[in-house]
């Protein structure tokens, strides 16, 4: 990638840009601003399995994808999205990329629910969607080698392995979201990569 400015980044990767803006804006609203709106967004948007189980609040499968616990959390996931999202957006197109991101993020939260549907511990973050991107890239390294060269394939494998190791050794990680998000990426990859083309800016 050779974009030379933020303006170029926005022009070439509009979906990634919008997701970044949403993530950061919601983090500011829910953590820096102590407004009623921010508190309501967090309260009604955070992942909360018992609320889904008891009250049918199914929107909580989606909304946690855009909320984050602290500054480090939102920066880490935003950095991962900037690294791995742009090329995939260009290869698949805007709509397929949106579907990839949202579907894998939702599957990560569904997996969290399946593991413990009556959990009262809130969860949030884009990690399921980020690992969904990993699932897409790993599928490329196995079945769509026309979309990724050997050097980048090796980089993806290495970062994925490191990420999975950290998933199991770092505290306060939603392991189910990572695993189910990754599996979701593998599942949707054959469909959403069908018309994909090698990355070019």
Coordinates of C-alpha atoms in Angstrom, one line a residue:
X1 CA 0.0 0.0 0.0
X2 CA 1.3 3.4 -1.0
X3 CA -1.4 5.9 0.1
X4 CA 0.4 9.2 0.8
X5 CA -2.2 11.0 2.9
X6 CA -5.3 10.6 5.0
X7 CA -7.3 11.9 2.1
X8 CA -6.0 9.1 -0.2
X9 CA -6.8 6.5 2.5
X10 CA -10.4 7.8 2.8
X11 CA -10.7 7.8 -1.0
X12 CA -9.5 4.3 -1.5
X13 CA -10.9 2.6 1.6
X14 CA -14.2 4.4 2.4
X15 CA -15.8 1.4 4.3
X16 CA -12.8 0.9 6.6
X17 CA -12.7 4.7 7.2
X18 CA -16.4 4.8 8.2
X19 CA -16.0 1.8 10.6
X20 CA -13.0 3.6 12.2
X21 CA -15.0 6.8 12.6
X22 CA -17.9 4.9 14.2
X23 CA -15.6 3.0 16.6
X24 CA -13.7 6.1 17.7
X25 CA -16.8 8.3 18.0
X26 CA -18.7 5.7 20.1
X27 CA -15.7 5.3 22.3
X28 CA -15.5 9.0 22.9
X29 CA -19.3 9.2 23.6
X30 CA -19.2 6.2 26.0
X31 CA -16.0 7.0 27.9
X32 CA -14.9 10.6 27.6
X33 CA -18.3 12.2 27.4
X34 CA -20.4 11.5 30.5
X35 CA -23.6 12.4 28.7
X36 CA -26.9 10.5 29.0
X37 CA -26.6 9.6 25.3
X38 CA -23.2 8.0 25.9
X39 CA -24.4 6.1 28.9
X40 CA -27.5 4.9 27.0
X41 CA -25.4 3.8 24.0
X42 CA -23.2 1.7 26.3
X43 CA -26.1 0.3 28.4
X44 CA -28.2 -0.8 25.4
X45 CA -25.3 -1.7 23.1
X46 CA -22.9 -3.8 25.2
X47 CA -23.0 -7.5 24.8
X48 CA -25.0 -9.0 27.6
X49 CA -26.0 -12.7 27.1
X50 CA -28.6 -12.8 29.9
X51 CA -30.5 -9.9 28.4
X52 CA -30.6 -11.8 25.1
X53 CA -31.6 -15.0 26.9
X54 CA -34.3 -13.4 29.1
X55 CA -35.5 -10.4 27.1
X56 CA -34.8 -11.3 23.5
X57 CA -32.5 -8.3 23.0
X58 CA -31.0 -9.8 19.8
X59 CA -29.5 -6.5 18.6
X60 CA -26.8 -7.2 21.2
X61 CA -25.3 -9.7 18.7
X62 CA -24.4 -6.7 16.5
X63 CA -23.9 -3.6 18.6
X64 CA -20.9 -4.8 20.7
X65 CA -18.9 -4.9 17.5
X66 CA -18.7 -1.1 17.5
X67 CA -18.1 -0.6 21.2
X68 CA -14.8 -0.9 23.1
X69 CA -13.7 -1.1 26.8
X70 CA -10.9 1.4 26.9
X71 CA -8.5 3.5 24.8
X72 CA -6.0 0.6 24.3
X73 CA -8.8 -1.7 23.2
X74 CA -10.2 0.7 20.5
X75 CA -6.7 1.7 19.3
X76 CA -5.6 -2.0 19.0
X77 CA -8.6 -3.0 17.0
X78 CA -8.5 0.1 14.9
X79 CA -4.8 -0.5 14.1
X80 CA -5.6 -4.1 13.2
X81 CA -8.4 -2.9 10.9
X82 CA -6.1 -0.4 9.2
X83 CA -3.6 -3.2 8.6
X84 CA -5.9 -5.9 7.3
X85 CA -9.1 -4.1 6.2
X86 CA -8.0 -1.9 3.2
X87 CA -6.6 -4.6 0.9
X88 CA -9.6 -6.8 1.5
X89 CA -12.0 -3.9 0.9
X90 CA -10.4 -3.3 -2.5
X91 CA -10.3 -7.0 -3.4
X92 CA -13.9 -7.8 -2.6
X93 CA -15.6 -4.5 -3.0
X94 CA -17.5 -2.3 -0.5
X95 CA -20.7 -4.4 0.0
X96 CA -18.9 -7.8 0.4
X97 CA -16.4 -6.2 2.8
X98 CA -19.3 -4.8 4.9
X99 CA -20.9 -8.3 4.9
X100 CA -17.6 -9.9 5.9
X101 CA -17.1 -7.5 8.8
X102 CA -20.6 -7.5 10.2
X103 CA -21.3 -11.2 9.7
X104 CA -18.1 -12.4 11.4
X105 CA -18.5 -9.9 14.2
X106 CA -22.0 -11.1 14.8
X107 CA -20.9 -14.8 14.6
X108 CA -18.3 -14.0 17.3
X109 CA -21.0 -12.7 19.6
X110 CA -23.3 -15.6 18.8
X111 CA -20.5 -17.9 19.7
X112 CA -20.0 -16.1 23.0
X113 CA -23.8 -16.5 23.6
X114 CA -23.7 -20.3 22.8
X115 CA -20.9 -20.9 25.3
X116 CA -22.8 -19.3 28.1
X117 CA -26.2 -17.9 27.3
X118 CA -27.0 -16.9 30.8
X119 CA -23.8 -15.0 31.5
X120 CA -24.2 -11.7 33.2
X121 CA -20.7 -10.5 32.3
X122 CA -20.8 -7.7 29.6
X123 CA -18.6 -8.1 26.6
X124 CA -17.7 -5.7 23.7
X125 CA -15.2 -5.1 21.0
X126 CA -14.5 -5.6 17.3
X127 CA -12.2 -8.6 17.9
X128 CA -14.6 -11.1 16.4
X129 CA -14.8 -9.1 13.2
X130 CA -11.0 -8.7 13.2
X131 CA -10.5 -12.4 13.5
X132 CA -13.1 -12.8 10.8
X133 CA -10.7 -10.9 8.5
X134 CA -8.0 -13.4 9.6
X135 CA -10.3 -16.2 8.6
X136 CA -10.7 -14.7 5.2
X137 CA -7.0 -14.3 4.7
X138 CA -6.2 -17.7 6.0
X139 CA -8.7 -19.1 3.5
X140 CA -6.9 -17.2 0.8
X141 CA -3.6 -18.8 1.8
X142 CA -5.2 -22.3 1.3
X143 CA -7.8 -22.1 -1.4
X144 CA -7.4 -18.7 -3.2
X145 CA -3.6 -18.3 -3.7
X146 CA -4.3 -16.2 -6.7
X147 CA -5.3 -13.4 -4.3
X148 CA -2.3 -13.4 -2.1
X149 CA 1.5 -13.8 -2.7
X150 CA 3.6 -16.1 -0.7
X151 CA 5.3 -13.4 1.3
X152 CA 2.1 -11.8 2.5
X153 CA 0.6 -15.3 3.1
X154 CA 3.5 -16.0 5.5
X155 CA 3.0 -12.7 7.2
X156 CA -0.7 -13.4 7.7
X157 CA 0.0 -16.9 9.1
X158 CA 2.6 -15.6 11.5
X159 CA 0.4 -12.8 12.8
X160 CA -2.6 -15.1 13.1
X161 CA -0.6 -17.6 15.2
X162 CA 0.7 -14.9 17.5
X163 CA -2.8 -13.5 17.8
X164 CA -4.2 -16.9 18.8
X165 CA -1.5 -17.5 21.3
X166 CA -2.2 -14.1 22.9
X167 CA -5.9 -14.9 22.9
X168 CA -5.3 -17.7 25.4
X169 CA -2.7 -16.1 27.6
X170 CA -3.8 -12.5 28.0
X171 CA -6.5 -11.7 30.6
X172 CA -10.0 -10.4 29.9
X173 CA -10.1 -11.7 26.3
X174 CA -13.3 -13.0 24.8
X175 CA -11.9 -16.3 23.5
X176 CA -15.2 -17.4 22.0
X177 CA -15.5 -14.2 20.0
X178 CA -12.0 -14.7 18.5
X179 CA -12.6 -18.3 17.6
X180 CA -16.1 -18.0 16.3
X181 CA -15.2 -14.9 14.4
X182 CA -12.3 -16.7 12.7
X183 CA -14.5 -19.7 11.9
X184 CA -17.1 -17.3 10.5
X185 CA -14.4 -15.9 8.2
X186 CA -13.5 -19.3 6.9
X187 CA -17.2 -20.1 6.3
X188 CA -18.1 -17.0 4.4
X189 CA -14.8 -16.8 2.5
X190 CA -15.8 -19.1 -0.4
X191 CA -18.9 -17.0 -1.1
X192 CA -17.7 -13.5 -0.5
X193 CA -14.3 -14.1 -2.3
X194 CA -16.0 -15.5 -5.4
X195 CA -15.6 -12.4 -7.4
X196 CA -12.6 -11.0 -5.6
X197 CA -9.5 -9.7 -7.5
X198 CA -5.9 -9.4 -6.4
X199 CA -5.3 -6.2 -4.5
X200 CA -4.4 -3.1 -6.5
X201 CA -4.8 0.5 -5.4

